[in-house]
PDB file of C-alpha atoms in Angstrom:
ATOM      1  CA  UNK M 613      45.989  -3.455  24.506  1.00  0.00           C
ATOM      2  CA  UNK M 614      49.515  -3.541  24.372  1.00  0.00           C
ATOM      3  CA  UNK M 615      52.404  -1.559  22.592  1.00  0.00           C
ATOM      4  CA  UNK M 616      55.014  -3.122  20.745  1.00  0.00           C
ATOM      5  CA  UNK M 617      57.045  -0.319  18.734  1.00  0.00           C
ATOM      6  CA  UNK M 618      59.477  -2.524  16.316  1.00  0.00           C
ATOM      7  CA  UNK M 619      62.284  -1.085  15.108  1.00  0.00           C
ATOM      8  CA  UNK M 620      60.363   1.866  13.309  1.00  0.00           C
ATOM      9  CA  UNK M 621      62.092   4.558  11.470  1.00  0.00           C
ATOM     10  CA  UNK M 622      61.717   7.861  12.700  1.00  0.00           C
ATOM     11  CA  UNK M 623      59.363   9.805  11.295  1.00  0.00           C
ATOM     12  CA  UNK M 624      61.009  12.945  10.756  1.00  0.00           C
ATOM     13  CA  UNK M 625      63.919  11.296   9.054  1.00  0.00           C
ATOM     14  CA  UNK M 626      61.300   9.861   6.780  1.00  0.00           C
ATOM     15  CA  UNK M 627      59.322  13.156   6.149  1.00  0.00           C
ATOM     16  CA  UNK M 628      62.822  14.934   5.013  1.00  0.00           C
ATOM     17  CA  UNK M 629      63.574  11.939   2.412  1.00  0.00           C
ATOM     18  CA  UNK M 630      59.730  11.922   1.381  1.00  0.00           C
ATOM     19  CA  UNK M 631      60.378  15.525   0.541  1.00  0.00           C
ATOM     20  CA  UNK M 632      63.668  15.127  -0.956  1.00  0.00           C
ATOM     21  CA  UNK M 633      63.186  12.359  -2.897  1.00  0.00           C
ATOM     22  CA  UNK M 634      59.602  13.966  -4.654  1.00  0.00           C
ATOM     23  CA  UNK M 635      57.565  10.854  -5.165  1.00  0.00           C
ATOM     24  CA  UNK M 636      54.910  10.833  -7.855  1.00  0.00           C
ATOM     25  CA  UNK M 637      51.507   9.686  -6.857  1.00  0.00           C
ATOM     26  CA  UNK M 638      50.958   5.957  -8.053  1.00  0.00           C
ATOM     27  CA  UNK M 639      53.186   6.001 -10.620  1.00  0.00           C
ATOM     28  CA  UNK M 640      54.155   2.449 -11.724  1.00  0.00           C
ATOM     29  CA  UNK M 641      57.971   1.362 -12.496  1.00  0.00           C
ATOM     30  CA  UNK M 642      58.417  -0.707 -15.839  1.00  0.00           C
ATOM     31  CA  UNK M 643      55.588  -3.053 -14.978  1.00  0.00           C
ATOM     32  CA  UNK M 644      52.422  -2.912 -13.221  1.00  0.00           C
ATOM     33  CA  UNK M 645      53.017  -4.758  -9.877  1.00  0.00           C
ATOM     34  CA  UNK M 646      55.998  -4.618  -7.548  1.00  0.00           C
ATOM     35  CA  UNK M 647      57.398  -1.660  -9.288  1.00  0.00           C
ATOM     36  CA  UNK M 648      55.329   1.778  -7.413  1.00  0.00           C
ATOM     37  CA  UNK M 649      56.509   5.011  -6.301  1.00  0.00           C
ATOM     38  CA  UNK M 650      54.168   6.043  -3.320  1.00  0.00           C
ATOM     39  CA  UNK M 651      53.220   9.446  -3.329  1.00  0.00           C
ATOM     40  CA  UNK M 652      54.440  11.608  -0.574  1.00  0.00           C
ATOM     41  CA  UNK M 653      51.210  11.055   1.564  1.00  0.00           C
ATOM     42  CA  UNK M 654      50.662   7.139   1.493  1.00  0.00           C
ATOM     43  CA  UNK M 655      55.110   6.688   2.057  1.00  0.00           C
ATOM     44  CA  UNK M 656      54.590   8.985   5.527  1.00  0.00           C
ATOM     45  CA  UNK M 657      51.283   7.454   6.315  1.00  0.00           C
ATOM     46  CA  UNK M 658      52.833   3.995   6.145  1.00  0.00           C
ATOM     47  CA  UNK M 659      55.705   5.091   7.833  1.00  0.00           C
ATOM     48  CA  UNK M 660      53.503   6.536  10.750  1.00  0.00           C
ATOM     49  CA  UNK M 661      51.572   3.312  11.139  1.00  0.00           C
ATOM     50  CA  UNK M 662      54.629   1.240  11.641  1.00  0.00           C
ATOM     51  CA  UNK M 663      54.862   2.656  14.701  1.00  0.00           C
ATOM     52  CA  UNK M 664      50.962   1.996  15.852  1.00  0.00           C
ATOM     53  CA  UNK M 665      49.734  -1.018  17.914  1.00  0.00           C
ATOM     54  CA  UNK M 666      46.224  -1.986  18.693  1.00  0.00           C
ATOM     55  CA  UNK M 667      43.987  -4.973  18.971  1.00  0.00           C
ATOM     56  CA  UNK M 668      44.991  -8.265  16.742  1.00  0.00           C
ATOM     57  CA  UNK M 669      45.238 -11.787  15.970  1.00  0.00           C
ATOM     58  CA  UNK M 670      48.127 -13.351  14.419  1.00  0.00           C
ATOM     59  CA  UNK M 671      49.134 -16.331  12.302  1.00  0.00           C
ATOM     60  CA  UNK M 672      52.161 -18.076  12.319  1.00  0.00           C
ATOM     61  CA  UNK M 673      53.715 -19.942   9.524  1.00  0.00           C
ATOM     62  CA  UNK M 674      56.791 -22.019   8.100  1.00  0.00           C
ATOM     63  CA  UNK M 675      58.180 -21.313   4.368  1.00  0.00           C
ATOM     64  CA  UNK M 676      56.330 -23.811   2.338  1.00  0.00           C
ATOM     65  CA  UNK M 677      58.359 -23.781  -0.775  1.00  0.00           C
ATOM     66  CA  UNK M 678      59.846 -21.802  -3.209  1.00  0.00           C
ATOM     67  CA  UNK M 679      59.451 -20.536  -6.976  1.00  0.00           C
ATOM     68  CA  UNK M 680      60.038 -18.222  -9.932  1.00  0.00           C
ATOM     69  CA  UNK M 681      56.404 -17.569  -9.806  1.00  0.00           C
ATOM     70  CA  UNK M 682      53.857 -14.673  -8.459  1.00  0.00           C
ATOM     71  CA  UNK M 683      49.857 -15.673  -9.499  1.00  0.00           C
ATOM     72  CA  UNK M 684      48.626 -11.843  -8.525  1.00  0.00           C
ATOM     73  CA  UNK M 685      51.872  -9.842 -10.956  1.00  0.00           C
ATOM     74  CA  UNK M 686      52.735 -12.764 -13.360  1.00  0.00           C
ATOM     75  CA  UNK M 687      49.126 -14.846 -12.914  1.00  0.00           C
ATOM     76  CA  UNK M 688      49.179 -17.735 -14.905  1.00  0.00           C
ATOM     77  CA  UNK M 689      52.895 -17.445 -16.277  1.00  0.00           C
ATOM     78  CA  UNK M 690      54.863 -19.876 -14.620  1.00  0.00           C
ATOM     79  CA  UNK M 691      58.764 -19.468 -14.087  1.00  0.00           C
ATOM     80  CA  UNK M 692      58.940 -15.776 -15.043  1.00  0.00           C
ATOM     81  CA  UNK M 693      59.094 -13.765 -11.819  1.00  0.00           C
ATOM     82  CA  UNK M 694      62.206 -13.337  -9.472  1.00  0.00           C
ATOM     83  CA  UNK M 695      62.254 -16.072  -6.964  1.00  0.00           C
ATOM     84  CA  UNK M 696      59.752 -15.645  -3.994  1.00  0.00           C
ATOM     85  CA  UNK M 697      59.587 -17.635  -0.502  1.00  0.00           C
ATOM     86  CA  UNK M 698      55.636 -19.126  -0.381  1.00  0.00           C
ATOM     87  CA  UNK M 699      54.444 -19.022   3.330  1.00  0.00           C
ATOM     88  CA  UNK M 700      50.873 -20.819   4.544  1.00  0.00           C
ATOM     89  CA  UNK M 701      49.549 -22.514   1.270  1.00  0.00           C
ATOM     90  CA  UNK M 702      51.415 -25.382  -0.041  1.00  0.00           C
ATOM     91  CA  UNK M 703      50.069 -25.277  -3.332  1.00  0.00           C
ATOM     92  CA  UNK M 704      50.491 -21.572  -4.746  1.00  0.00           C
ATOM     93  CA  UNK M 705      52.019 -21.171  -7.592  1.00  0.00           C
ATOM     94  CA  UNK M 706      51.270 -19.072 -10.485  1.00  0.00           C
ATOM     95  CA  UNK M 707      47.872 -20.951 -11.341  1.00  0.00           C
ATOM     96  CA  UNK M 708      47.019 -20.042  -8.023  1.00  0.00           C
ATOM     97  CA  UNK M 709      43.209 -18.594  -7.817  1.00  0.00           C
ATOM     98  CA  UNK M 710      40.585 -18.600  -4.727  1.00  0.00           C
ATOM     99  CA  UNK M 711      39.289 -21.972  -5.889  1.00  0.00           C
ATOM    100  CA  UNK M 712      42.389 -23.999  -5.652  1.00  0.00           C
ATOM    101  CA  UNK M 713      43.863 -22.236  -2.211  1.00  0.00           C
ATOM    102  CA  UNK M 714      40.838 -23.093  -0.852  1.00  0.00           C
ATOM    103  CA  UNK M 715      41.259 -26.819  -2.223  1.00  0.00           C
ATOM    104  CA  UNK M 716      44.831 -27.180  -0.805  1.00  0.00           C
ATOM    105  CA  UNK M 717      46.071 -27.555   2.679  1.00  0.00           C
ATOM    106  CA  UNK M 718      48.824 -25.488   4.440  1.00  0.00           C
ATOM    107  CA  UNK M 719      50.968 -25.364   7.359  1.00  0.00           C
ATOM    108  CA  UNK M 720      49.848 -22.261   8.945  1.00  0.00           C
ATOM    109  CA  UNK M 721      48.631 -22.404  12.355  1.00  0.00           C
ATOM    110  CA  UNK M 722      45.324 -21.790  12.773  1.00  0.00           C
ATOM    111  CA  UNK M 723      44.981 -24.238   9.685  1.00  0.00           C
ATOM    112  CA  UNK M 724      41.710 -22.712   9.056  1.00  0.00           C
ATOM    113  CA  UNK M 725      43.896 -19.713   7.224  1.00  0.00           C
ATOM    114  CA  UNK M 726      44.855 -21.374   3.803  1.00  0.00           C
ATOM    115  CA  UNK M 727      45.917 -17.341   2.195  1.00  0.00           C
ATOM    116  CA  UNK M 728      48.890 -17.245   0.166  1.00  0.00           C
ATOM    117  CA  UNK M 729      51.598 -15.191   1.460  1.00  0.00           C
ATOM    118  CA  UNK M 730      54.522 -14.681  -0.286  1.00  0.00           C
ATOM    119  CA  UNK M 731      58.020 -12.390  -0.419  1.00  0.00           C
ATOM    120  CA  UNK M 732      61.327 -12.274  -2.201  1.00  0.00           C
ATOM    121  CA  UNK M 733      63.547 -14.993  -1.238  1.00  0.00           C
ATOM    122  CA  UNK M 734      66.820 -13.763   1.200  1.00  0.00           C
ATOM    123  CA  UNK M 735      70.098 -15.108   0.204  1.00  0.00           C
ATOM    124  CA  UNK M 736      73.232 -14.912   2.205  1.00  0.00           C
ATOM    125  CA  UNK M 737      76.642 -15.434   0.041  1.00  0.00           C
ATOM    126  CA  UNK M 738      74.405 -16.374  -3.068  1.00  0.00           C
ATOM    127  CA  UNK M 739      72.776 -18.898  -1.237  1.00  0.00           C
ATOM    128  CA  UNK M 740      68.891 -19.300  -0.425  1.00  0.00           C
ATOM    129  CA  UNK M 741      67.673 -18.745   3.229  1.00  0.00           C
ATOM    130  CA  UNK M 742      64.605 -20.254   4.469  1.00  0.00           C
ATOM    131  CA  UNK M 743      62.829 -18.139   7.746  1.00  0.00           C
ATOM    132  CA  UNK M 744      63.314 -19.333  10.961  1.00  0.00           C
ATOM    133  CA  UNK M 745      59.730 -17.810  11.323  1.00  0.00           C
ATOM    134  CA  UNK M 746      56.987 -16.308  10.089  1.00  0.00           C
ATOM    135  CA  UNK M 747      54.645 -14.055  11.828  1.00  0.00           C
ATOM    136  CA  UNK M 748      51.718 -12.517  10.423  1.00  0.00           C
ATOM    137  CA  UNK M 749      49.809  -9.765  12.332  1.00  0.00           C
ATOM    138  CA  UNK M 750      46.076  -8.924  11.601  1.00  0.00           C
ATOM    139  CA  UNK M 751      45.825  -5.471  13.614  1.00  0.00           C
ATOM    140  CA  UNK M 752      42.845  -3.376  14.049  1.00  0.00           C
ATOM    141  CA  UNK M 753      45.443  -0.110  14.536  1.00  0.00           C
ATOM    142  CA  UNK M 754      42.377   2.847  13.452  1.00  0.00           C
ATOM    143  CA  UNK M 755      38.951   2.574  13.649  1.00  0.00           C
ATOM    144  CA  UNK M 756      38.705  -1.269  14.694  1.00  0.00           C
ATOM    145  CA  UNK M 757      35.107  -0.944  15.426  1.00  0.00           C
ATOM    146  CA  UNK M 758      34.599  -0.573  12.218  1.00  0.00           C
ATOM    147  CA  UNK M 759      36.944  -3.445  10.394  1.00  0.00           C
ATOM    148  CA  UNK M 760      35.554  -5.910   8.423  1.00  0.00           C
ATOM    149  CA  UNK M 761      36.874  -9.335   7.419  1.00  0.00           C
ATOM    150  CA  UNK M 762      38.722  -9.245   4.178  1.00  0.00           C
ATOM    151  CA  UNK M 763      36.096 -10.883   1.426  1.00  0.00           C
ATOM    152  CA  UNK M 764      37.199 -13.996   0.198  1.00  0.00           C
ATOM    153  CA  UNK M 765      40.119 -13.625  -2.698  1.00  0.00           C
ATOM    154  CA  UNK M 766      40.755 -10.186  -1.559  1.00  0.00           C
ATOM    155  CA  UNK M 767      44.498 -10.026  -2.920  1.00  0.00           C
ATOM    156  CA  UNK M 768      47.350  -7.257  -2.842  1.00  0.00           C
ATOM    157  CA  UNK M 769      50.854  -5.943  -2.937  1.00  0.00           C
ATOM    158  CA  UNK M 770      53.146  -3.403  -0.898  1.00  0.00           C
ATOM    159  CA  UNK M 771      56.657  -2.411  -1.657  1.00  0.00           C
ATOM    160  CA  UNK M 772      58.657  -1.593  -4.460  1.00  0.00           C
ATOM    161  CA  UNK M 773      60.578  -4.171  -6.134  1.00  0.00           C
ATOM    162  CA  UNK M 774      61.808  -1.151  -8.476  1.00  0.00           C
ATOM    163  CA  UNK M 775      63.594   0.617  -5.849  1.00  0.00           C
ATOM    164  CA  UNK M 776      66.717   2.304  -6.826  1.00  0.00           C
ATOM    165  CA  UNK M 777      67.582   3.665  -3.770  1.00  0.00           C
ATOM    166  CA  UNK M 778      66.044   3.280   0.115  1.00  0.00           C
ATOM    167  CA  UNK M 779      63.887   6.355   0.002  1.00  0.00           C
ATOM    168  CA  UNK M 780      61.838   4.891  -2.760  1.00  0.00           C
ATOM    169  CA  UNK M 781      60.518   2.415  -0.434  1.00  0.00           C
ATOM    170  CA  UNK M 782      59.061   3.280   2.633  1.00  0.00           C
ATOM    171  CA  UNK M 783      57.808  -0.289   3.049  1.00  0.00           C
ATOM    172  CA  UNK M 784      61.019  -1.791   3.282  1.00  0.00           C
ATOM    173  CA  UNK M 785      62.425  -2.853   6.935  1.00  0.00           C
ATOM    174  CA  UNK M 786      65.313  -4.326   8.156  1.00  0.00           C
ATOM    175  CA  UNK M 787      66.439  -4.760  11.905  1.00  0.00           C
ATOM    176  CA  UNK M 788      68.293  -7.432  14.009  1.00  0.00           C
ATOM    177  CA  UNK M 789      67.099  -9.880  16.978  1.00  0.00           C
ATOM    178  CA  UNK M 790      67.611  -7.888  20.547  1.00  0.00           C
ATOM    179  CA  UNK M 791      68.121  -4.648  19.000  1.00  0.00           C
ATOM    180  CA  UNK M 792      65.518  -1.602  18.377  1.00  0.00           C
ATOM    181  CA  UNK M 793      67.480   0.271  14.992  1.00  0.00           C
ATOM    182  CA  UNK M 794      65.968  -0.749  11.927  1.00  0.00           C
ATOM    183  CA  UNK M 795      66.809   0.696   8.018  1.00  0.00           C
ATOM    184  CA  UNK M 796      65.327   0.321   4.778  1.00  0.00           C
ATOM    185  CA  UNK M 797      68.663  -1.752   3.438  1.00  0.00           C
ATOM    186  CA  UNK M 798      70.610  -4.417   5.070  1.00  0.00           C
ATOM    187  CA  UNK M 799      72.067  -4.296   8.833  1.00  0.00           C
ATOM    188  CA  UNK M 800      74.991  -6.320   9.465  1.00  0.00           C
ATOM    189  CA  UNK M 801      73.713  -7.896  12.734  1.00  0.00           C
ATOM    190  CA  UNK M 802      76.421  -9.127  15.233  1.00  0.00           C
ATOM    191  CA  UNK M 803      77.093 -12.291  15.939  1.00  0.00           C
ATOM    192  CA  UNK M 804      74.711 -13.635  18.595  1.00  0.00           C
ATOM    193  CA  UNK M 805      71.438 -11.691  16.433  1.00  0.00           C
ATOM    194  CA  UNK M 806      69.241 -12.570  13.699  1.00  0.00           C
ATOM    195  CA  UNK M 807      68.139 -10.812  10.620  1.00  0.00           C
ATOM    196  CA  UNK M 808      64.364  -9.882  10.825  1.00  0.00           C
ATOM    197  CA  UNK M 809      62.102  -8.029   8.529  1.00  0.00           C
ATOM    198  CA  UNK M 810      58.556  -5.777   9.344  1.00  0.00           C
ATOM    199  CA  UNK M 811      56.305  -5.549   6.273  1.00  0.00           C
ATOM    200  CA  UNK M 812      53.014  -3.590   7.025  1.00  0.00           C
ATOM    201  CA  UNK M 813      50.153  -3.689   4.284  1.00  0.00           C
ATOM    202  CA  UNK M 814      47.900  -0.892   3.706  1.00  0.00           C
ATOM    203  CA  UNK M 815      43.679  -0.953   5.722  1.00  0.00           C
ATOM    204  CA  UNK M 816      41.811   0.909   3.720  1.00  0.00           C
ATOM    205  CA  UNK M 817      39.750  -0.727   0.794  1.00  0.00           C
ATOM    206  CA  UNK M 818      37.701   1.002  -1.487  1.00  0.00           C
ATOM    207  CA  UNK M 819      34.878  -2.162  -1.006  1.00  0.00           C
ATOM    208  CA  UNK M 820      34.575  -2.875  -4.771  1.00  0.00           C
ATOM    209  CA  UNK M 821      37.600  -4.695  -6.392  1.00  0.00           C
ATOM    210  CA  UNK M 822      39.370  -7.496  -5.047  1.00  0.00           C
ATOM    211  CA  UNK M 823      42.093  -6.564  -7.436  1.00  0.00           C
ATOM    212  CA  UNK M 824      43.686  -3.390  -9.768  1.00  0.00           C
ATOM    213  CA  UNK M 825      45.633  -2.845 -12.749  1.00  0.00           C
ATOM    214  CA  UNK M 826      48.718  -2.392 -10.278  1.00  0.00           C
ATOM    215  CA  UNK M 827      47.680  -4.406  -7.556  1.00  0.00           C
ATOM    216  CA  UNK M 828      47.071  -1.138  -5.242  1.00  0.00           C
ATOM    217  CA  UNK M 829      44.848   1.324  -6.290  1.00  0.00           C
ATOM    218  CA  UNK M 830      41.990  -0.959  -4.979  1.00  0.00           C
ATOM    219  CA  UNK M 831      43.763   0.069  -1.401  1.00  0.00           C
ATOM    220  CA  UNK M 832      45.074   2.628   0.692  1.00  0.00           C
ATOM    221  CA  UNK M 833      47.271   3.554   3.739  1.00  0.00           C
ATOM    222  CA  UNK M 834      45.566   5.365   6.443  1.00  0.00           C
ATOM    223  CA  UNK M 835      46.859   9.154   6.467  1.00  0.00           C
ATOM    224  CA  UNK M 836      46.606  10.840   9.669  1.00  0.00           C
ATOM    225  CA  UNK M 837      44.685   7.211  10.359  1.00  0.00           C
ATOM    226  CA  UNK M 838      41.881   7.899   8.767  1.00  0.00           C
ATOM    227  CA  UNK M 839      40.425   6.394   5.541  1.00  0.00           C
ATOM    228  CA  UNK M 840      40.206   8.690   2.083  1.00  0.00           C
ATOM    229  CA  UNK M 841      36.765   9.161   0.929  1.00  0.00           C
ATOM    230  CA  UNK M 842      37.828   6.289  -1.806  1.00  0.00           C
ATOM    231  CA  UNK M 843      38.604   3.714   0.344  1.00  0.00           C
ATOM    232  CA  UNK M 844      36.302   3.902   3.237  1.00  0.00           C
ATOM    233  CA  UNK M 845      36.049   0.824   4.491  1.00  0.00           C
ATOM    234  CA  UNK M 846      38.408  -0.651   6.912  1.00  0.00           C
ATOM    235  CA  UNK M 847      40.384  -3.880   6.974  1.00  0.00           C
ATOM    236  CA  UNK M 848      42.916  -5.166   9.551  1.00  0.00           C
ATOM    237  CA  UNK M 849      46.691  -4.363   8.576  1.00  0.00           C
ATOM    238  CA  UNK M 850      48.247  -7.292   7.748  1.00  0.00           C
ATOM    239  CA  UNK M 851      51.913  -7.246   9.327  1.00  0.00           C
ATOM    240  CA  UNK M 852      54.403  -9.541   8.747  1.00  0.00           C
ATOM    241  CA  UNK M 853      57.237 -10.358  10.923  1.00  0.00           C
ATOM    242  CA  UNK M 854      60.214 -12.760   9.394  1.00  0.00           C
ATOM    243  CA  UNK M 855      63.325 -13.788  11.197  1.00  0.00           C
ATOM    244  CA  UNK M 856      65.786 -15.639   9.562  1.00  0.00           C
ATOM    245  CA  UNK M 857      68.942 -17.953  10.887  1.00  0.00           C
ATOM    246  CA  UNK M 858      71.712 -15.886   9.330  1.00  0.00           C
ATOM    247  CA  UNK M 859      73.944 -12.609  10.448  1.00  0.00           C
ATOM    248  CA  UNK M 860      76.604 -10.322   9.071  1.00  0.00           C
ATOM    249  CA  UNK M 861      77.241  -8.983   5.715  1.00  0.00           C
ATOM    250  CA  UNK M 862      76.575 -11.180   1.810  1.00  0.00           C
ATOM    251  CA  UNK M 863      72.726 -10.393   2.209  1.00  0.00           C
ATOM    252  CA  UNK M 864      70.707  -9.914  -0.565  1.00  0.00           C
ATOM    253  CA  UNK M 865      67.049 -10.502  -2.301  1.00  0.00           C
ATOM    254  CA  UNK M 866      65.608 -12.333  -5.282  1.00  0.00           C
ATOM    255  CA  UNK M 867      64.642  -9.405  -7.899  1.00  0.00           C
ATOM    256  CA  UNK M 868      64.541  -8.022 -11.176  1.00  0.00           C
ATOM    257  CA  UNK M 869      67.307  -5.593 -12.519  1.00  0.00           C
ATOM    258  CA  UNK M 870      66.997  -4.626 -16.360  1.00  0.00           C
ATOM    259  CA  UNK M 871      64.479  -6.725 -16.955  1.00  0.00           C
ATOM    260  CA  UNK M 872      66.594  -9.921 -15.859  1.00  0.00           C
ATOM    261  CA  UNK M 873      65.605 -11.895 -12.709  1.00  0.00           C
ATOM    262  CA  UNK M 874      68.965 -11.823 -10.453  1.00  0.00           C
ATOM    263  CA  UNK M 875      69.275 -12.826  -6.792  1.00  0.00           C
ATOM    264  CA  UNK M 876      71.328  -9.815  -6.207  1.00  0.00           C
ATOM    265  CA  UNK M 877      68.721  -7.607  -5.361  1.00  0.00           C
ATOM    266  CA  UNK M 878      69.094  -4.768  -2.374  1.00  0.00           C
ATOM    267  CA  UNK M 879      67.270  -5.014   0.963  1.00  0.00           C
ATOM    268  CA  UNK M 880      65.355  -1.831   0.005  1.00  0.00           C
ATOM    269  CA  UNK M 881      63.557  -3.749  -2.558  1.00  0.00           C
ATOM    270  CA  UNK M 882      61.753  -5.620  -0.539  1.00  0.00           C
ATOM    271  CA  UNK M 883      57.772  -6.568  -0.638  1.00  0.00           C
ATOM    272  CA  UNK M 884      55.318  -8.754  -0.035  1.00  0.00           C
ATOM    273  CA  UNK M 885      52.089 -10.268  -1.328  1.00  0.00           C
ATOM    274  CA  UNK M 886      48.620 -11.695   0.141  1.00  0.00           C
ATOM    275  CA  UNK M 887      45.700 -13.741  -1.468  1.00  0.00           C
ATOM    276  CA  UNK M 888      43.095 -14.160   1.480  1.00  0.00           C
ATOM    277  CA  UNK M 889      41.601 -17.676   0.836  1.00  0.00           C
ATOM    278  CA  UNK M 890      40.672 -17.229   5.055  1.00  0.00           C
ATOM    279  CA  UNK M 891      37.922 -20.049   5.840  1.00  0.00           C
ATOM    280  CA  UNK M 892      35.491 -16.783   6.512  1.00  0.00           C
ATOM    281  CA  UNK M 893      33.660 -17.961   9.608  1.00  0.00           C
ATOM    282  CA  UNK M 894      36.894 -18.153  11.463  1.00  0.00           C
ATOM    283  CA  UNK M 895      37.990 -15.261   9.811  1.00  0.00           C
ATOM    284  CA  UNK M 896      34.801 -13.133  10.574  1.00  0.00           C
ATOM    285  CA  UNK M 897      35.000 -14.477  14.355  1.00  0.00           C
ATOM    286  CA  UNK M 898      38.491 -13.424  15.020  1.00  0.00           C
ATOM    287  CA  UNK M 899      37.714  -9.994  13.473  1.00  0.00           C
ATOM    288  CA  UNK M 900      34.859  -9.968  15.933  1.00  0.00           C
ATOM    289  CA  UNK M 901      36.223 -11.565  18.425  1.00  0.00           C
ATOM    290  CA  UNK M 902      39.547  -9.752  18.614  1.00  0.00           C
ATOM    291  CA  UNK M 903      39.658  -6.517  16.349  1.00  0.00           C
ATOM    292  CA  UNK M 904      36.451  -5.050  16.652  1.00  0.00           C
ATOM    293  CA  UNK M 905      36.571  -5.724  20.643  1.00  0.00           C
ATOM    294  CA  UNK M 906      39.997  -4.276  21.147  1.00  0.00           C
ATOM    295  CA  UNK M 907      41.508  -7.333  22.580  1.00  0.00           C
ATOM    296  CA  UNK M 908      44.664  -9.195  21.875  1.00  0.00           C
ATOM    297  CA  UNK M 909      44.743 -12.923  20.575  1.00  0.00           C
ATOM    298  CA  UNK M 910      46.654 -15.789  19.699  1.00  0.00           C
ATOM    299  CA  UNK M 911      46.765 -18.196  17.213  1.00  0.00           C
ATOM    300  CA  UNK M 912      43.509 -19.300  18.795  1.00  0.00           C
ATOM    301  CA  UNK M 913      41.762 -16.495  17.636  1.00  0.00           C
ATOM    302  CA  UNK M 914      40.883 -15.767  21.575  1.00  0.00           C
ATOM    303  CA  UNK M 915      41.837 -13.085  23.662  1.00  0.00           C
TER     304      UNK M 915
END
């Protein structure tokens, strides 16, 4: 295995604002969704595992389009979220379901991965940025003997659109090409860098719902690395890793402030989404393949 440590914040800088800030455990934020205070547990377990490699296989992607919509917080209401870049799936929208993402085609490479994936849009100077590239990580980083393939329409959300201030989201992760730093807000990168973001989802499951109220409570971040007794079973982390073609200052992120949507929104609001709609036999075979042996693969799902 290798190590690849990128741009994590330190963790006793974290453990201080954990403490400071006093989060409540799952406590939503004016809707159930993107808006979640972690308690003090999960926010320095998922800020411990940012800094954890181990075996994987990884997908990579191009932005596929872009809409007001979000099928797993506003499913089946289209036009009423804050606008989100779609990755992968063409055809996601907020109809979107198992059924249909498995019907549609996408422009993720291996092409046998048709999962939504899905995260506020950036805009520089008020204007919309597309990625440069898109990334996604499936990491066996605890217990990879045990991970299982994510079941079919498995779907999720990490982050807190709600944020009002960086220590509310421990998710959120900003850092520039060629440098190590990274921050919950905005860096202004140099000239000569690139913006990228690190968004790590949680790997425990409690191996019943493919959904909750909130979107979360069917998961869990691994404290100390190890599974709570509610969520025993154990999933790859999903990372993803976004660059984008822009530098400097005028950053900000599609979002919701007083119940309007805005594209003002702070860098520590940032989340993302997933919808697994995986062809499983490919899925299963990189998990075995890759994960569960403790190798590192490509695209190809080989080591």
């Amino acid at each position: 295995m290798h190590v690849r440590i990128r741009g994590a914040i330190g963790v006793a800088a974290v453990a201080m604002a954990v403490v400071a800030t006093g989060f409540v455990v799952g406590q939503p934020v004016s809707h159930a969704g993107h808006g979640y205070l972690y308690s003090a547990e999960q926010a320095r377990a998922m800020v411990e595992q940012q800094a954890v490699a181990g075996s994987e296989f990884r997908v990579t992607c191009a932005s596929s389009h872009r809409r007001q919509d979000d099928p797993i917080v506003f499913q089946n209401q289209s036009g009423v979220s804050h606008m989100h870049e779609f990755f992968g799936n063409r055809t996601t929208d907020a109809f979107s379901t198992l059924t249909s993402l498995r019907a549609g085609t996408t422009n993720c490479n291996p092409i046998s991965d048709k999962s939504a994936y899905w995260v506020p849009t950036l805009y520089k100077n008020g204007q919309p940025v597309a990625p440069e590239s898109v990334t996604i990580y499936y990491q066996g980083i605890h217990d990879h003997t045990r991970a299982v393939a994510p079941p079919q329409g498995l779907r999720y959300v990490v982050g807190n659109a709600k944020a009002a201030s960086p220590t509310e989201n421990p998710a959120a992760r900003w850092s520039c090409t060629t440098q190590s730093p990274s921050s919950r807000d905005f860096l202004n990168c140099p000239p000569g860098t690139k913006v990228e973001t690190y968004l790590d989802f949680p790997t425990c499951w409690n191996g019943r719902d493919l959904d909750s109220a909130n979107h979360r409570d069917h998961m869990a971040f691994a404290a100390g690395l190890a599974c709570p007794a509610s969520h025993q079973v154990v999933v790859p982390r999903l990372e993803f890793l976004i660059t984008y073609p822009v530098n400097g200052a005028g950053l900000s992120l599609g979002g919701t402030l007083n119940g309007a949507n805005v594209t003002s929104a702070p860098g520590y609001t940032f989340h993302g989404d997933f919808m697994n709609a995986w062809d499983p036999v490919e899925l299963q075979r990189r998990v075995s393949n890759c994960i569960n042996a403790g190798y590192i693969c490509g695209v190809g799902g080989n080591p």
